[in-house]
Coordinates of C-alpha atoms in Angstrom, one line a residue:
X1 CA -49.2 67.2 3.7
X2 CA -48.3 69.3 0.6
X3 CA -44.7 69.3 -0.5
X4 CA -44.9 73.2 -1.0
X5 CA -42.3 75.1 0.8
X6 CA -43.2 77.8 2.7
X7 CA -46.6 79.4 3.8
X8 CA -47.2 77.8 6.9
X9 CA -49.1 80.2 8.3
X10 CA -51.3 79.9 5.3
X11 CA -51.9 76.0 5.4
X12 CA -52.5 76.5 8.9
X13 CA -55.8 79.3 8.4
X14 CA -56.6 77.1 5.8
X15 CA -56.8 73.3 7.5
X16 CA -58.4 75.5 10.1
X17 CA -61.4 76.8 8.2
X18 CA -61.7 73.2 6.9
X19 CA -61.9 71.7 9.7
X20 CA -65.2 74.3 11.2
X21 CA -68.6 73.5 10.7
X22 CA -69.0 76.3 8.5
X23 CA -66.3 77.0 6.1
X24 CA -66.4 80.0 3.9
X25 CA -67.2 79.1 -0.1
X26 CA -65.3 81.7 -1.7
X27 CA -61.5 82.6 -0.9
X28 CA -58.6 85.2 -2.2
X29 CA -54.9 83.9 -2.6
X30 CA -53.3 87.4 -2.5
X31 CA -49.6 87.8 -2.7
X32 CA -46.9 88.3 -5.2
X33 CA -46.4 86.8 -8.5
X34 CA -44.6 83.6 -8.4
X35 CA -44.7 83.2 -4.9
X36 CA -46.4 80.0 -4.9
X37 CA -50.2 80.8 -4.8
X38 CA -51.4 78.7 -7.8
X39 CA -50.0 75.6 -6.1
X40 CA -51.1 76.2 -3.1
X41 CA -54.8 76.5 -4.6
X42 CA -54.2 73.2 -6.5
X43 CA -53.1 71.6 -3.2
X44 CA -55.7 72.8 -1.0
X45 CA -58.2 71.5 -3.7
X46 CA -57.1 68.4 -4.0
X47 CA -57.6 68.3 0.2
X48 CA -60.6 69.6 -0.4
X49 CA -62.7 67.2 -2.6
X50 CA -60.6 63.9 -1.7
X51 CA -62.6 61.1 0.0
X52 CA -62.1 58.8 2.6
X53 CA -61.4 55.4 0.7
X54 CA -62.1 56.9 -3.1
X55 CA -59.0 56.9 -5.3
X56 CA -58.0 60.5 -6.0
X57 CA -56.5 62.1 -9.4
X58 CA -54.3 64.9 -10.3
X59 CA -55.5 67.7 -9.1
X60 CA -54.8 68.9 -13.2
X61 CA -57.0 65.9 -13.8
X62 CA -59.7 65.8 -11.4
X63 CA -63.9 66.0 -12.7
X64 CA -64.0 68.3 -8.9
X65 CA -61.4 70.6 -9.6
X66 CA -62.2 73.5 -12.4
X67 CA -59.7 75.7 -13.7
X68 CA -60.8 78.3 -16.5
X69 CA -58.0 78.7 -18.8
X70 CA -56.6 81.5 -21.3
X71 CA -58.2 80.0 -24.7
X72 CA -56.3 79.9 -28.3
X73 CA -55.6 83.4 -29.2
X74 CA -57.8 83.1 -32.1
X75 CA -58.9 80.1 -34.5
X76 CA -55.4 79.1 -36.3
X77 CA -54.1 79.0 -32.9
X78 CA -57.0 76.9 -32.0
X79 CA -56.0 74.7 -34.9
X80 CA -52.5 74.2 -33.2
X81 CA -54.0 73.0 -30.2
X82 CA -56.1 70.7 -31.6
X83 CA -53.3 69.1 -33.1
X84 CA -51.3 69.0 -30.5
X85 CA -49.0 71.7 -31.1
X86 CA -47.7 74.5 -29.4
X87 CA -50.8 77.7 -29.1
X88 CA -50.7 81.1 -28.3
X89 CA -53.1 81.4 -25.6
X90 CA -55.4 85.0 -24.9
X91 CA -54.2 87.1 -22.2
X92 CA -57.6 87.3 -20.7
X93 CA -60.3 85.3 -19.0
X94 CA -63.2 85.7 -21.4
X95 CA -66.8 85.0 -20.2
X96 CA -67.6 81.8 -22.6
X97 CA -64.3 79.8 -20.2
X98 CA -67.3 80.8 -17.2
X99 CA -70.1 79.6 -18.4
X100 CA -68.6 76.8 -19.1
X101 CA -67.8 76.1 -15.6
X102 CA -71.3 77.0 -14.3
X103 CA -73.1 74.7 -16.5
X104 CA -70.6 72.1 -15.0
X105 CA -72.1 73.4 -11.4
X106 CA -75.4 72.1 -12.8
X107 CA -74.4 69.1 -11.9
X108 CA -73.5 67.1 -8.7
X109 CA -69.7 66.7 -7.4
X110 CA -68.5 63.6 -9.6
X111 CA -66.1 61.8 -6.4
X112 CA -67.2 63.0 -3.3
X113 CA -69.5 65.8 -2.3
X114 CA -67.3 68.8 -3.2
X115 CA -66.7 70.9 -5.9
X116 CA -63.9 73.4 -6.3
X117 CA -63.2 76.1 -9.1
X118 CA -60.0 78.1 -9.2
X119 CA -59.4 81.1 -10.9
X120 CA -55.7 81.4 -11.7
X121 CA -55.2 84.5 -12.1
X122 CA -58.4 86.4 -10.9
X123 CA -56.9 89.3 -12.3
X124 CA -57.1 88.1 -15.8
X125 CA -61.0 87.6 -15.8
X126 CA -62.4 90.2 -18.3
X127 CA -65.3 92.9 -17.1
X128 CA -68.0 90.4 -18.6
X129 CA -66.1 87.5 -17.2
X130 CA -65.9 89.0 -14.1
X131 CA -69.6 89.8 -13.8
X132 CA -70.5 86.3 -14.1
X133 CA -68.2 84.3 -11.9
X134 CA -70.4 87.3 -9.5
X135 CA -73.4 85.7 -9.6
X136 CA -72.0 82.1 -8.4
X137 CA -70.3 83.8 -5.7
X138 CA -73.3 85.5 -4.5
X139 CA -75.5 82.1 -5.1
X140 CA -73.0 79.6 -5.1
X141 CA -74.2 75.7 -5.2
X142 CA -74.1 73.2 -2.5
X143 CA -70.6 72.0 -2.0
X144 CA -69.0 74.3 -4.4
X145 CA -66.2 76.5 -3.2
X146 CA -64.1 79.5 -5.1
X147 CA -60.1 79.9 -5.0
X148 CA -59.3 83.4 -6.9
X149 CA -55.9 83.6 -6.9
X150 CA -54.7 86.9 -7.5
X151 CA -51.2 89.6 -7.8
X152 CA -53.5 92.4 -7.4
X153 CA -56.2 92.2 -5.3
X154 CA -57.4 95.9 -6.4
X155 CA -58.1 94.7 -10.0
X156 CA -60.9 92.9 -8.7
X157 CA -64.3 94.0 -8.8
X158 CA -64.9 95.6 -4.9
X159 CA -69.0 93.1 -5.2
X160 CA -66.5 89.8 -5.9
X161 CA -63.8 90.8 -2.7
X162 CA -66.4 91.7 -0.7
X163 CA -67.8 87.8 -1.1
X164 CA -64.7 86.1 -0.5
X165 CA -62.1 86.0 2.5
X166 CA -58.8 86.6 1.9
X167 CA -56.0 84.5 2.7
X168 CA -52.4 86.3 2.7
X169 CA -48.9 84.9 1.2
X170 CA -46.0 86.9 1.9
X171 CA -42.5 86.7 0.0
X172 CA -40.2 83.7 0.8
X173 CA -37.2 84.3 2.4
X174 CA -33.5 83.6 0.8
X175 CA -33.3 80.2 2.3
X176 CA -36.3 78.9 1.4
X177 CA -36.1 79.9 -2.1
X178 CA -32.5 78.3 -2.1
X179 CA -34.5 75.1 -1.3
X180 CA -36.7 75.5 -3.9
X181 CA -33.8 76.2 -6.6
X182 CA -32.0 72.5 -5.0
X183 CA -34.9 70.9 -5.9
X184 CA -36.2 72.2 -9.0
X185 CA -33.2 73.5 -10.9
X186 CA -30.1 70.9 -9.4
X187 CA -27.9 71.4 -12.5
X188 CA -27.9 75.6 -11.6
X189 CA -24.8 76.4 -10.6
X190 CA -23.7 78.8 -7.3
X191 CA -23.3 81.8 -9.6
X192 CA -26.3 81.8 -11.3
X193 CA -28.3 80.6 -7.5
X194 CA -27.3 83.9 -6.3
X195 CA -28.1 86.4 -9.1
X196 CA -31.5 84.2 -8.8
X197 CA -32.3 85.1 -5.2
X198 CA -30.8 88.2 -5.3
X199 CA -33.4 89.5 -8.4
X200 CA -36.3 87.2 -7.5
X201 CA -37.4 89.7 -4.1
X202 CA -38.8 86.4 -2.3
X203 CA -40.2 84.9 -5.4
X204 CA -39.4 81.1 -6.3
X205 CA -41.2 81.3 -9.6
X206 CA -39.2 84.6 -10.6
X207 CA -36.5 82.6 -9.4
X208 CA -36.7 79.7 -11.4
X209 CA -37.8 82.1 -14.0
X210 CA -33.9 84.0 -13.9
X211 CA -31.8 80.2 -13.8
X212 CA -33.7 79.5 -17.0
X213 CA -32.2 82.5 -18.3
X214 CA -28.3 82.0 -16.7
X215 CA -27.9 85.4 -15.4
X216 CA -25.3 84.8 -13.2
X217 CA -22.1 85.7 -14.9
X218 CA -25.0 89.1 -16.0
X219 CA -25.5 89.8 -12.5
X220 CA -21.0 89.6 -11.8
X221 CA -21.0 92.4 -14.4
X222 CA -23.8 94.5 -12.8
X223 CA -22.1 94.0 -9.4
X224 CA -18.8 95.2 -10.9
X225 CA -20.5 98.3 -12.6
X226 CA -21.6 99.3 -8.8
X227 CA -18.0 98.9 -7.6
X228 CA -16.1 100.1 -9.9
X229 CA -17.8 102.8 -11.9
X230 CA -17.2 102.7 -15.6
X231 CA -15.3 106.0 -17.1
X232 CA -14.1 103.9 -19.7
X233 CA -17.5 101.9 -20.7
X234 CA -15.0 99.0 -20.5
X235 CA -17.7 96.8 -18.3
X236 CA -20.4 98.5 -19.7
X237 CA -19.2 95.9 -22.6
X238 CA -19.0 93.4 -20.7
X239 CA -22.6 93.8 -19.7
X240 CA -23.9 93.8 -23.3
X241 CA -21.5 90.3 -24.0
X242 CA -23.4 89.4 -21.2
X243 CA -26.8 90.2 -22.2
X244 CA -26.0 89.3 -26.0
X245 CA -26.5 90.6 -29.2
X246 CA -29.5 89.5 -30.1
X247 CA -31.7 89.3 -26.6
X248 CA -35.2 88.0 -26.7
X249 CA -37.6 90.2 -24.8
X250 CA -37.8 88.3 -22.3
X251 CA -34.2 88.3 -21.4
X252 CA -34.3 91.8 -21.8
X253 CA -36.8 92.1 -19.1
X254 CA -35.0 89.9 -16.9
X255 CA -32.0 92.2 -17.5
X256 CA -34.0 95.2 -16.2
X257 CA -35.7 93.5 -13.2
X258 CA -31.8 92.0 -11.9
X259 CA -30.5 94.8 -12.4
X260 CA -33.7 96.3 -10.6
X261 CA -32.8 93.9 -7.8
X262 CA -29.6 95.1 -7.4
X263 CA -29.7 98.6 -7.3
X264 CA -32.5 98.0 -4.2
X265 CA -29.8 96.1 -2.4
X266 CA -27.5 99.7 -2.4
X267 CA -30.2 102.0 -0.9
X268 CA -28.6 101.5 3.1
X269 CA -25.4 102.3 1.7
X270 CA -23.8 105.3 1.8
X271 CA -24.4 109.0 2.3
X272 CA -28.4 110.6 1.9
X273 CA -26.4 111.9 -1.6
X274 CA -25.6 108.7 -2.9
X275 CA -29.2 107.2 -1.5
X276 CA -30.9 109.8 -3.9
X277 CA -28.9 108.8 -6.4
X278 CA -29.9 105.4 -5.6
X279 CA -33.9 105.7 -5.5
X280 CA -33.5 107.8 -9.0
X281 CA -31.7 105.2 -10.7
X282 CA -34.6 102.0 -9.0
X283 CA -37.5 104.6 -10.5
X284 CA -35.4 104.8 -13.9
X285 CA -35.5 101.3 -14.0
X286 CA -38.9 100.5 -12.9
X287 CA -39.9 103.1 -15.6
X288 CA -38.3 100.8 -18.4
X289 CA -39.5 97.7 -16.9
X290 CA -43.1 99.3 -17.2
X291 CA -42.4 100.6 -20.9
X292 CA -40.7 96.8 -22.3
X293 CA -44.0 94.8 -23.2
X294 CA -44.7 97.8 -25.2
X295 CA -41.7 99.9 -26.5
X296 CA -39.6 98.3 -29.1
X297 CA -36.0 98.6 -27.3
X298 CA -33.2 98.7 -29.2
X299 CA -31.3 96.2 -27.2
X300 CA -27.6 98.2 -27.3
X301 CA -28.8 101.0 -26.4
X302 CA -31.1 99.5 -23.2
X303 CA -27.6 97.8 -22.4
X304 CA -26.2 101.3 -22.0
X305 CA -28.7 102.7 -20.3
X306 CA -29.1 99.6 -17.4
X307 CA -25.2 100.6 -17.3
X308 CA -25.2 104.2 -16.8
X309 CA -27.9 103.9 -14.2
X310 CA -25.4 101.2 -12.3
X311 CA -22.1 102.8 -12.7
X312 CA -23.7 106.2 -11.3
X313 CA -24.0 104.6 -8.4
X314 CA -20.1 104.0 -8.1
X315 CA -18.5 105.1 -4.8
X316 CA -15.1 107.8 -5.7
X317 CA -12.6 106.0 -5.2
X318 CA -11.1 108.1 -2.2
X319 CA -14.2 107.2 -0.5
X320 CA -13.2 103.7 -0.2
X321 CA -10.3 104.8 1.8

């Protein structure tokens, strides 16, 4: 039984099909990013190809489980990996990382009788790439099945979904993700658990993703903006002390999607006025979240604008009343 938490419904459909006469070679993971669908497809690989009475590996390890990767970036990169270092990897799938799986499907299953490629994520697979892995869908060899895990199912080419089933992984709940934060990040503390949850939208991985980058005290100041307005750009400071000086890009995104997070938790608050106000200021900050991989920010003035957008929200203060 896998350790994974959550997606019950999803281990069910999938012991299911693997336990019918006929299951299907070729299969979607579709769901949100960082919701658990890579691990899953490891998992239900490793079920997969294991063997009554044959001594398993990894499933990171195993000759029956083939995972494409992003490649070196280019050949100093290469170099790096080759000696161990650190590598930039591509962002895409290229077609060579296919073909070198299907000359491995030339060959019989190594432990047992199965064979199981995963594509993590499908959606990386370049056009060419893409065309390829067609053709072993649509002839696929004996044994040999095809985990695609994917964000977007729509980036997919319509021939490759129309060969595979889809199996469906919603977000995870607040509770469950609070698991997952207990077991994989102990030394969090409560402050930055709940500004995790609260941004992650029933992702662990975004989750895990925001402790990493301590955005608990961050997400205190973004509350506070909502409350309290900020005539006097007094906490707008403390937001950018918050944030820092000298943010990487990454933490800058984080900023943006907490903050993101946040403003989505106001929209059943308050008047149809305020509620405008409120789906204005989520598209303003899906619009910068969009434009960060490739606008160069200048990181006090994106501190100001996150603020804005969050003290506009600010009940009057009568109101409270």
């Amino acid at each position: 039984m896998s350790d994974l938490f959550g997606h019950d419904s999803a281990w069910r459909e999938w012991r299911r099909a693997m336990g019918s006469a006929r299951m299907h070679h070729a299969w979607i993971l579709a769901g949100p990013k960082g919701v658990g669908k890579g691990l899953f497809a490891r998992a239900a690989a490793a079920e997969l190809v294991a063997e009554p009475g044959v001594p398993q590996p990894p499933s990171d390890r195993h000759p029956d489980i083939l995972i494409p990767d992003h490649p070196p970036e280019n050949k100093e990169e290469a170099k790096k990996r080759d000696d161990g270092g650190e590598y930039r990897r591509k962002r895409s799938i290229p077609i060579d990382e296919i073909r070198t799986v299907q000359h491995r499907l030339t060959t019989r299953p190594t432990l047992g009788s199965r064979r199981v490629v995963i594509i993590d994520p499908a959606d990386d697979l370049e056009k060419a790439a893409s065309n390829a892995l067609l053709k072993s869908l649509e002839e696929p060899p004996a044994g040999t099945f095809f985990l695609l895990v994917t964000h977007k199912p729509g980036r997919l080419l319509p021939t490759i979904r129309s060969r595979c089933r889809v199996l469906r992984f919603d977000p995870l709940d607040e509770a469950t993700i609070a698991k997952v934060l207990g077991r994989e990040a102990p030394q969090a503390d409560a402050e930055a658990r709940a500004a995790a949850i609260a941004a992650a939208e029933g992702s662990p991985g975004a989750a895990l993703e925001f402790v990493e980058q301590d955005l608990g005290k961050l997400h205190q100041a973004m509350l506070r903006l909502i409350r309290e307005g900020d005539e006097s750009f007094e906490l707008r400071g403390a937001l950018a002390a918050q944030i820092g000086a000298r943010p990487t890009r990454e933490r800058q995104l984080a900023a943006i999607d907490l903050a993101r997070a946040v403003v989505a938790a106001e929209l059943p608050r308050g008047d149809r006025a305020r509620q405008e106000r409120v789906i204005a200021a989520h598209g303003a900050l899906v619009r910068l979240g969009a434009q960060m991989p490739t606008y160069n920010f200048d990181p006090a003035l994106l501190v100001m604008e996150i603020g804005a957008l969050l003290a506009s929200l600010a009940m009057p203060r009568e109101a409270a009343y």
